[in-house]
């Protein structure tokens, strides 16, 4: 790779393929694979990722919000797209763009059926979400009769899948809870199929569900974080390759004398002679203020340079006193080393948060 001349997020499509194939190797051949590409494909580039996965014959996509699905349709993606968290205001748009809603309560079920009827739809594919313990979105088991009577009274929709979501699939101390969620969902599934008389696709596993609960893969699995290179454990992380590397460049180097300060609010006070480097990335780019004042660090020539002082909107300053480097040299924020998991741990958070936080003003550079 040539040296970056500004802050960039490099996206490695070979790593994406590796992760996809690793996850697929955990499945039986007839288990479908849904790729979760919400939030700009976890901060990378949803259209690029979707096109690549479509070429690799992924079965399904999911996004969180309707607008995210519209962007994919505008880009020519034809694979079915499940919208995990739609709002009634977008139901016409969902139908217009052939997106498939998750129906998670009586209000959205009723309103979606009304819109589908008005639009003269028949058998429009919908997905029914059940709550099995996350207590976020979803019907309860005892709503099955209501759901079926509502959807059968109308020819406008057809239940294409039923699903639930695990609360702690990555946490092996919560195996009993997770197994309970899976058992509850299996009961719901059997009851649902018996009542509706056809067999919708059933799915409950996210990435850590795929890795830790092989008996719960059912008809389809939904993976997000794994595709982007994280296994949510030290052991599994080794089997994945992070697809995104956040790189930058040294804009300026300063010599700071004893008693001088660095940055806003004079938050860093030097007690000796030191060298600082200013890097063009800040809290507006997703590096929150919680990484400031010695918590987070970047890598320059393979060595750690801690962030000193407060994170600014468009810049950080790092301590390079013991690093032999020049203005224009490459800076790594996260990628292979440190990984986003390691970088985010310095501010007590997780890979999911830091990778999805990288702002859209940072140019994505696709590596094929
Ligand atoms: C985000 C999301 C996923 C993906 O989870 P990962 O842990 O990233 O694999 C799966 N299902 C639902 C309902 C989600 O909201």
GROMACS .gro file of C-alpha atoms and ligand atoms in nm:
model
  383
    1UNK     CA    1   0.000   0.000   0.000
    2UNK     CA    2   0.128   0.351  -0.079
    3UNK     CA    3   0.165   0.588   0.217
    4UNK     CA    4  -0.163   0.766   0.297
    5UNK     CA    5  -0.159   1.140   0.228
    6UNK     CA    6  -0.466   1.210   0.439
    7UNK     CA    7  -0.686   1.017   0.680
    8UNK     CA    8  -0.841   0.718   0.504
    9UNK     CA    9  -1.032   0.403   0.590
   10UNK     CA   10  -0.896   0.117   0.385
   11UNK     CA   11  -1.144  -0.164   0.314
   12UNK     CA   12  -0.994  -0.501   0.224
   13UNK     CA   13  -1.235  -0.709   0.015
   14UNK     CA   14  -1.013  -1.018   0.033
   15UNK     CA   15  -1.051  -1.008   0.412
   16UNK     CA   16  -1.429  -0.981   0.368
   17UNK     CA   17  -1.430  -1.293   0.149
   18UNK     CA   18  -1.213  -1.476   0.403
   19UNK     CA   19  -1.454  -1.390   0.688
   20UNK     CA   20  -1.759  -1.486   0.481
   21UNK     CA   21  -1.604  -1.820   0.391
   22UNK     CA   22  -1.497  -1.887   0.750
   23UNK     CA   23  -1.852  -1.822   0.875
   24UNK     CA   24  -1.998  -2.035   0.592
   25UNK     CA   25  -1.765  -2.320   0.692
   26UNK     CA   26  -1.952  -2.334   1.025
   27UNK     CA   27  -2.288  -2.393   0.851
   28UNK     CA   28  -2.447  -2.688   0.681
   29UNK     CA   29  -2.474  -2.628   0.304
   30UNK     CA   30  -2.848  -2.555   0.312
   31UNK     CA   31  -2.837  -2.297   0.590
   32UNK     CA   32  -2.900  -1.957   0.437
   33UNK     CA   33  -2.668  -1.664   0.510
   34UNK     CA   34  -2.802  -1.316   0.580
   35UNK     CA   35  -2.538  -1.042   0.581
   36UNK     CA   36  -2.613  -0.754   0.816
   37UNK     CA   37  -2.498  -0.437   0.643
   38UNK     CA   38  -2.667  -0.174   0.858
   39UNK     CA   39  -2.484   0.145   0.959
   40UNK     CA   40  -2.282   0.167   0.635
   41UNK     CA   41  -2.186  -0.199   0.667
   42UNK     CA   42  -2.052  -0.137   1.017
   43UNK     CA   43  -1.881   0.183   0.915
   44UNK     CA   44  -1.719   0.055   0.595
   45UNK     CA   45  -1.917   0.104   0.272
   46UNK     CA   46  -2.257  -0.064   0.242
   47UNK     CA   47  -2.279  -0.056  -0.138
   48UNK     CA   48  -1.929  -0.194  -0.196
   49UNK     CA   49  -1.980  -0.465   0.066
   50UNK     CA   50  -2.325  -0.556  -0.066
   51UNK     CA   51  -2.202  -0.586  -0.425
   52UNK     CA   52  -1.911  -0.804  -0.319
   53UNK     CA   53  -2.130  -1.032  -0.108
   54UNK     CA   54  -2.395  -1.048  -0.380
   55UNK     CA   55  -2.123  -1.178  -0.613
   56UNK     CA   56  -2.037  -1.438  -0.349
   57UNK     CA   57  -2.406  -1.547  -0.358
   58UNK     CA   58  -2.515  -1.431  -0.015
   59UNK     CA   59  -2.885  -1.515   0.039
   60UNK     CA   60  -3.013  -1.209   0.219
   61UNK     CA   61  -2.923  -0.865   0.344
   62UNK     CA   62  -3.047  -0.678   0.651
   63UNK     CA   63  -3.034  -0.310   0.734
   64UNK     CA   64  -3.176  -0.134   1.038
   65UNK     CA   65  -3.363   0.157   0.880
   66UNK     CA   66  -3.560   0.191   0.557
   67UNK     CA   67  -3.329   0.458   0.409
   68UNK     CA   68  -3.036   0.221   0.429
   69UNK     CA   69  -3.227  -0.026   0.212
   70UNK     CA   70  -3.319   0.245  -0.040
   71UNK     CA   71  -2.949   0.329  -0.089
   72UNK     CA   72  -2.878  -0.037  -0.171
   73UNK     CA   73  -3.167  -0.057  -0.420
   74UNK     CA   74  -3.049   0.269  -0.583
   75UNK     CA   75  -2.710   0.103  -0.628
   76UNK     CA   76  -2.867  -0.192  -0.810
   77UNK     CA   77  -2.867  -0.452  -0.532
   78UNK     CA   78  -3.137  -0.712  -0.614
   79UNK     CA   79  -3.092  -0.958  -0.325
   80UNK     CA   80  -3.382  -0.953  -0.073
   81UNK     CA   81  -3.332  -0.691   0.199
   82UNK     CA   82  -3.484  -0.726   0.546
   83UNK     CA   83  -3.541  -0.394   0.726
   84UNK     CA   84  -3.493  -0.479   1.092
   85UNK     CA   85  -3.638  -0.168   1.249
   86UNK     CA   86  -3.883   0.007   1.016
   87UNK     CA   87  -4.132   0.278   1.112
   88UNK     CA   88  -4.485   0.309   0.966
   89UNK     CA   89  -4.401   0.644   0.803
   90UNK     CA   90  -4.182   0.448   0.559
   91UNK     CA   91  -4.417   0.160   0.473
   92UNK     CA   92  -4.505   0.298   0.128
   93UNK     CA   93  -4.137   0.345   0.052
   94UNK     CA   94  -4.065  -0.009   0.170
   95UNK     CA   95  -4.312  -0.151  -0.080
   96UNK     CA   96  -4.204   0.083  -0.358
   97UNK     CA   97  -3.842  -0.032  -0.323
   98UNK     CA   98  -3.915  -0.401  -0.261
   99UNK     CA   99  -3.778  -0.399   0.092
  100UNK     CA  100  -3.905  -0.650   0.347
  101UNK     CA  101  -4.014  -0.522   0.688
  102UNK     CA  102  -3.963  -0.680   1.025
  103UNK     CA  103  -4.301  -0.660   1.200
  104UNK     CA  104  -4.236  -0.642   1.571
  105UNK     CA  105  -4.559  -0.531   1.738
  106UNK     CA  106  -4.934  -0.508   1.678
  107UNK     CA  107  -4.914  -0.145   1.565
  108UNK     CA  108  -4.665  -0.203   1.283
  109UNK     CA  109  -4.832  -0.531   1.182
  110UNK     CA  110  -5.172  -0.363   1.150
  111UNK     CA  111  -5.038  -0.054   0.975
  112UNK     CA  112  -4.822  -0.252   0.732
  113UNK     CA  113  -5.114  -0.473   0.631
  114UNK     CA  114  -5.327  -0.163   0.572
  115UNK     CA  115  -5.064  -0.007   0.347
  116UNK     CA  116  -5.004  -0.335   0.159
  117UNK     CA  117  -5.379  -0.366   0.098
  118UNK     CA  118  -5.406  -0.007  -0.025
  119UNK     CA  119  -5.117  -0.078  -0.261
  120UNK     CA  120  -5.297  -0.390  -0.390
  121UNK     CA  121  -5.021  -0.622  -0.281
  122UNK     CA  122  -5.065  -0.995  -0.246
  123UNK     CA  123  -4.834  -1.219  -0.045
  124UNK     CA  124  -4.597  -0.928   0.023
  125UNK     CA  125  -4.301  -1.082   0.216
  126UNK     CA  126  -4.287  -0.982   0.583
  127UNK     CA  127  -4.078  -1.107   0.874
  128UNK     CA  128  -4.219  -1.154   1.222
  129UNK     CA  129  -3.987  -1.072   1.510
  130UNK     CA  130  -4.028  -1.244   1.849
  131UNK     CA  131  -3.888  -1.127   2.180
  132UNK     CA  132  -3.727  -1.415   2.368
  133UNK     CA  133  -3.544  -1.218   2.637
  134UNK     CA  134  -3.356  -0.925   2.486
  135UNK     CA  135  -3.662  -0.711   2.561
  136UNK     CA  136  -3.592  -0.473   2.276
  137UNK     CA  137  -3.827  -0.547   1.984
  138UNK     CA  138  -4.067  -0.828   1.913
  139UNK     CA  139  -4.393  -1.004   1.979
  140UNK     CA  140  -4.437  -1.246   2.266
  141UNK     CA  141  -4.517  -1.612   2.223
  142UNK     CA  142  -4.879  -1.555   2.324
  143UNK     CA  143  -4.924  -1.310   2.032
  144UNK     CA  144  -4.906  -1.593   1.776
  145UNK     CA  145  -5.282  -1.635   1.738
  146UNK     CA  146  -5.327  -1.260   1.693
  147UNK     CA  147  -5.046  -1.239   1.431
  148UNK     CA  148  -5.183  -1.530   1.233
  149UNK     CA  149  -5.545  -1.415   1.242
  150UNK     CA  150  -5.439  -1.067   1.127
  151UNK     CA  151  -5.212  -1.183   0.847
  152UNK     CA  152  -5.445  -1.459   0.728
  153UNK     CA  153  -5.744  -1.229   0.717
  154UNK     CA  154  -5.550  -1.041   0.453
  155UNK     CA  155  -5.401  -1.186   0.134
  156UNK     CA  156  -5.179  -0.879   0.116
  157UNK     CA  157  -4.888  -1.018   0.318
  158UNK     CA  158  -4.717  -1.350   0.364
  159UNK     CA  159  -4.490  -1.439   0.657
  160UNK     CA  160  -4.160  -1.522   0.487
  161UNK     CA  161  -3.962  -1.563   0.806
  162UNK     CA  162  -3.990  -1.564   1.182
  163UNK     CA  163  -3.695  -1.469   1.396
  164UNK     CA  164  -3.558  -1.363   1.730
  165UNK     CA  165  -3.234  -1.208   1.855
  166UNK     CA  166  -2.992  -1.333   2.121
  167UNK     CA  167  -2.898  -1.103   2.409
  168UNK     CA  168  -2.563  -1.250   2.511
  169UNK     CA  169  -2.448  -1.505   2.252
  170UNK     CA  170  -2.082  -1.401   2.295
  171UNK     CA  171  -2.088  -1.447   2.673
  172UNK     CA  172  -2.025  -1.808   2.771
  173UNK     CA  173  -2.126  -1.729   3.132
  174UNK     CA  174  -2.476  -1.672   2.993
  175UNK     CA  175  -2.507  -2.010   2.818
  176UNK     CA  176  -2.811  -2.108   3.021
  177UNK     CA  177  -2.992  -1.784   2.940
  178UNK     CA  178  -2.906  -1.813   2.571
  179UNK     CA  179  -3.014  -2.176   2.557
  180UNK     CA  180  -3.342  -2.068   2.713
  181UNK     CA  181  -3.388  -1.807   2.442
  182UNK     CA  182  -3.323  -2.073   2.178
  183UNK     CA  183  -3.566  -2.317   2.340
  184UNK     CA  184  -3.833  -2.049   2.365
  185UNK     CA  185  -3.786  -1.964   2.000
  186UNK     CA  186  -3.809  -2.330   1.898
  187UNK     CA  187  -4.139  -2.359   2.084
  188UNK     CA  188  -4.267  -2.043   1.912
  189UNK     CA  189  -4.152  -2.176   1.577
  190UNK     CA  190  -4.331  -2.509   1.616
  191UNK     CA  191  -4.648  -2.344   1.737
  192UNK     CA  192  -4.635  -2.087   1.456
  193UNK     CA  193  -4.582  -2.343   1.179
  194UNK     CA  194  -4.860  -2.562   1.316
  195UNK     CA  195  -5.102  -2.269   1.316
  196UNK     CA  196  -5.007  -2.103   0.985
  197UNK     CA  197  -4.979  -2.421   0.778
  198UNK     CA  198  -4.663  -2.327   0.587
  199UNK     CA  199  -4.303  -2.317   0.699
  200UNK     CA  200  -4.145  -1.972   0.713
  201UNK     CA  201  -3.765  -1.941   0.728
  202UNK     CA  202  -3.658  -1.935   1.095
  203UNK     CA  203  -3.346  -1.761   1.230
  204UNK     CA  204  -3.201  -1.654   1.562
  205UNK     CA  205  -2.818  -1.656   1.542
  206UNK     CA  206  -2.597  -1.349   1.506
  207UNK     CA  207  -2.220  -1.390   1.462
  208UNK     CA  208  -2.149  -1.523   1.812
  209UNK     CA  209  -2.461  -1.739   1.789
  210UNK     CA  210  -2.314  -1.899   1.476
  211UNK     CA  211  -1.985  -1.965   1.655
  212UNK     CA  212  -2.118  -2.077   1.995
  213UNK     CA  213  -2.457  -2.239   1.923
  214UNK     CA  214  -2.423  -2.468   1.619
  215UNK     CA  215  -2.752  -2.641   1.701
  216UNK     CA  216  -2.938  -2.311   1.670
  217UNK     CA  217  -2.845  -2.221   1.311
  218UNK     CA  218  -3.197  -2.322   1.196
  219UNK     CA  219  -3.279  -2.218   0.836
  220UNK     CA  220  -3.072  -1.902   0.824
  221UNK     CA  221  -2.811  -1.709   1.025
  222UNK     CA  222  -2.754  -1.334   1.044
  223UNK     CA  223  -2.396  -1.212   1.061
  224UNK     CA  224  -2.261  -0.861   1.093
  225UNK     CA  225  -1.949  -0.821   1.305
  226UNK     CA  226  -1.793  -1.149   1.186
  227UNK     CA  227  -1.802  -1.035   0.823
  228UNK     CA  228  -1.609  -0.725   0.924
  229UNK     CA  229  -1.346  -0.931   1.101
  230UNK     CA  230  -1.431  -0.973   1.469
  231UNK     CA  231  -1.517  -1.292   1.656
  232UNK     CA  232  -1.604  -1.136   1.994
  233UNK     CA  233  -1.343  -1.352   2.174
  234UNK     CA  234  -0.966  -1.380   2.173
  235UNK     CA  235  -0.984  -1.733   2.033
  236UNK     CA  236  -1.231  -1.653   1.753
  237UNK     CA  237  -1.070  -1.318   1.667
  238UNK     CA  238  -0.774  -1.520   1.533
  239UNK     CA  239  -0.999  -1.682   1.272
  240UNK     CA  240  -1.116  -1.350   1.129
  241UNK     CA  241  -0.944  -1.067   0.943
  242UNK     CA  242  -1.050  -0.707   1.014
  243UNK     CA  243  -1.155  -0.558   0.681
  244UNK     CA  244  -1.102  -0.194   0.781
  245UNK     CA  245  -0.778  -0.011   0.857
  246UNK     CA  246  -0.794   0.348   0.974
  247UNK     CA  247  -0.479   0.530   0.861
  248UNK     CA  248  -0.363   0.885   0.881
  249UNK     CA  249  -0.057   1.099   0.846
  250UNK     CA  250   0.153   1.332   1.063
  251UNK     CA  251   0.058   1.690   0.973
  252UNK     CA  252   0.300   1.868   1.203
  253UNK     CA  253   0.560   1.798   1.471
  254UNK     CA  254   0.616   2.032   1.769
  255UNK     CA  255   0.880   2.050   2.037
  256UNK     CA  256   0.712   2.118   2.370
  257UNK     CA  257   0.917   2.265   2.653
  258UNK     CA  258   0.876   2.187   3.023
  259UNK     CA  259   0.578   2.377   3.166
  260UNK     CA  260   0.410   2.419   2.826
  261UNK     CA  261   0.068   2.273   2.754
  262UNK     CA  262  -0.088   2.093   2.458
  263UNK     CA  263  -0.437   2.140   2.318
  264UNK     CA  264  -0.768   2.283   2.436
  265UNK     CA  265  -0.819   2.364   2.803
  266UNK     CA  266  -0.442   2.317   2.837
  267UNK     CA  267  -0.532   1.963   2.941
  268UNK     CA  268  -0.182   1.822   2.891
  269UNK     CA  269   0.099   1.986   3.089
  270UNK     CA  270   0.450   1.887   2.998
  271UNK     CA  271   0.705   1.843   3.274
  272UNK     CA  272   0.995   1.777   3.038
  273UNK     CA  273   1.105   1.842   2.683
  274UNK     CA  274   0.890   1.636   2.447
  275UNK     CA  275   0.791   1.601   2.083
  276UNK     CA  276   0.428   1.594   1.974
  277UNK     CA  277   0.269   1.509   1.641
  278UNK     CA  278  -0.061   1.651   1.521
  279UNK     CA  279  -0.283   1.403   1.330
  280UNK     CA  280  -0.586   1.499   1.116
  281UNK     CA  281  -0.852   1.295   1.293
  282UNK     CA  282  -1.078   1.402   1.579
  283UNK     CA  283  -1.406   1.353   1.757
  284UNK     CA  284  -1.600   1.457   1.445
  285UNK     CA  285  -1.438   1.157   1.277
  286UNK     CA  286  -1.547   0.916   1.548
  287UNK     CA  287  -1.248   0.928   1.782
  288UNK     CA  288  -1.443   1.044   2.089
  289UNK     CA  289  -1.304   1.259   2.367
  290UNK     CA  290  -1.292   0.950   2.589
  291UNK     CA  291  -0.979   0.845   2.393
  292UNK     CA  292  -0.796   1.163   2.499
  293UNK     CA  293  -0.557   1.234   2.783
  294UNK     CA  294  -0.344   0.923   2.758
  295UNK     CA  295  -0.617   0.662   2.711
  296UNK     CA  296  -0.596   0.593   2.338
  297UNK     CA  297  -0.287   0.569   2.122
  298UNK     CA  298  -0.189   0.546   1.757
  299UNK     CA  299   0.093   0.349   1.595
  300UNK     CA  300   0.378   0.527   1.418
  301UNK     CA  301   0.661   0.315   1.275
  302UNK     CA  302   0.535   0.022   1.481
  303UNK     CA  303   0.545   0.212   1.811
  304UNK     CA  304   0.272   0.340   2.040
  305UNK     CA  305   0.217   0.715   2.048
  306UNK     CA  306  -0.036   0.802   2.323
  307UNK     CA  307  -0.293   1.075   2.262
  308UNK     CA  308  -0.206   1.373   2.482
  309UNK     CA  309  -0.453   1.636   2.590
  310UNK     CA  310  -0.812   1.655   2.473
  311UNK     CA  311  -0.928   1.512   2.142
  312UNK     CA  312  -1.021   1.810   1.919
  313UNK     CA  313  -1.296   1.806   1.657
  314UNK     CA  314  -1.057   1.748   1.366
  315UNK     CA  315  -0.725   1.663   1.530
  316UNK     CA  316  -0.543   1.472   1.796
  317UNK     CA  317  -0.197   1.536   1.933
  318UNK     CA  318   0.019   1.237   2.023
  319UNK     CA  319   0.344   1.198   2.213
  320UNK     CA  320   0.625   1.095   1.975
  321UNK     CA  321   0.918   1.183   2.203
  322UNK     CA  322   1.081   0.843   2.159
  323UNK     CA  323   0.975   0.776   1.800
  324UNK     CA  324   1.195   0.863   1.508
  325UNK     CA  325   0.944   1.010   1.263
  326UNK     CA  326   0.878   1.304   1.031
  327UNK     CA  327   0.590   1.514   0.906
  328UNK     CA  328   0.415   1.315   0.632
  329UNK     CA  329   0.478   0.974   0.793
  330UNK     CA  330   0.206   0.711   0.821
  331UNK     CA  331  -0.010   0.674   1.133
  332UNK     CA  332  -0.222   0.366   1.209
  333UNK     CA  333  -0.522   0.413   1.438
  334UNK     CA  334  -0.658   0.060   1.409
  335UNK     CA  335  -0.653  -0.233   1.167
  336UNK     CA  336  -0.444  -0.546   1.219
  337UNK     CA  337  -0.241  -0.400   1.505
  338UNK     CA  338  -0.397  -0.269   1.711
  339UNK     CA  339  -0.732  -0.415   1.614
  340UNK     CA  340  -1.046  -0.205   1.661
  341UNK     CA  341  -1.120  -0.427   1.961
  342UNK     CA  342  -0.786  -0.335   2.121
  343UNK     CA  343  -0.815   0.033   2.030
  344UNK     CA  344  -1.172   0.061   2.162
  345UNK     CA  345  -1.077  -0.117   2.486
  346UNK     CA  346  -0.859   0.185   2.577
  347UNK     CA  347  -1.183   0.382   2.616
  348UNK     CA  348  -1.382   0.095   2.768
  349UNK     CA  349  -1.589   0.025   2.462
  350UNK     CA  350  -1.621  -0.240   2.191
  351UNK     CA  351  -1.526  -0.293   1.826
  352UNK     CA  352  -1.889  -0.241   1.715
  353UNK     CA  353  -1.889   0.114   1.849
  354UNK     CA  354  -1.558   0.239   1.712
  355UNK     CA  355  -1.594   0.090   1.363
  356UNK     CA  356  -1.948   0.224   1.314
  357UNK     CA  357  -1.845   0.565   1.446
  358UNK     CA  358  -1.592   0.647   1.170
  359UNK     CA  359  -1.746   0.948   1.003
  360UNK     CA  360  -1.851   0.963   0.642
  361UNK     CA  361  -1.612   1.250   0.573
  362UNK     CA  362  -1.322   1.005   0.588
  363UNK     CA  363  -1.255   0.868   0.242
  364UNK     CA  364  -1.302   0.494   0.201
  365UNK     CA  365  -1.031   0.332  -0.012
  366UNK     CA  366  -1.123  -0.011  -0.145
  367UNK     CA  367  -0.845  -0.269  -0.167
  368UNK     CA  368  -0.923  -0.559  -0.399
  369LIG     C1  369  -2.716  -0.604   1.426
  369LIG     C2  370  -2.794  -0.729   1.429
  369LIG     C3  371  -2.735  -0.853   1.392
  369LIG     C4  372  -2.588  -0.870   1.367
  369LIG     O1  373  -2.520  -0.902   1.487
  369LIG     P1  374  -2.363  -0.931   1.490
  369LIG     O2  375  -2.333  -0.954   1.633
  369LIG     O3  376  -2.298  -0.808   1.436
  369LIG     O4  377  -2.339  -1.050   1.403
  369LIG     C5  378  -2.818  -0.963   1.382
  369LIG     N1  379  -2.951  -0.954   1.408
  369LIG     C6  380  -3.009  -0.838   1.448
  369LIG     C7  381  -3.154  -0.836   1.478
  369LIG     C8  382  -2.933  -0.723   1.460
  369LIG     O5  383  -2.990  -0.608   1.501
   0.00000   0.00000   0.00000
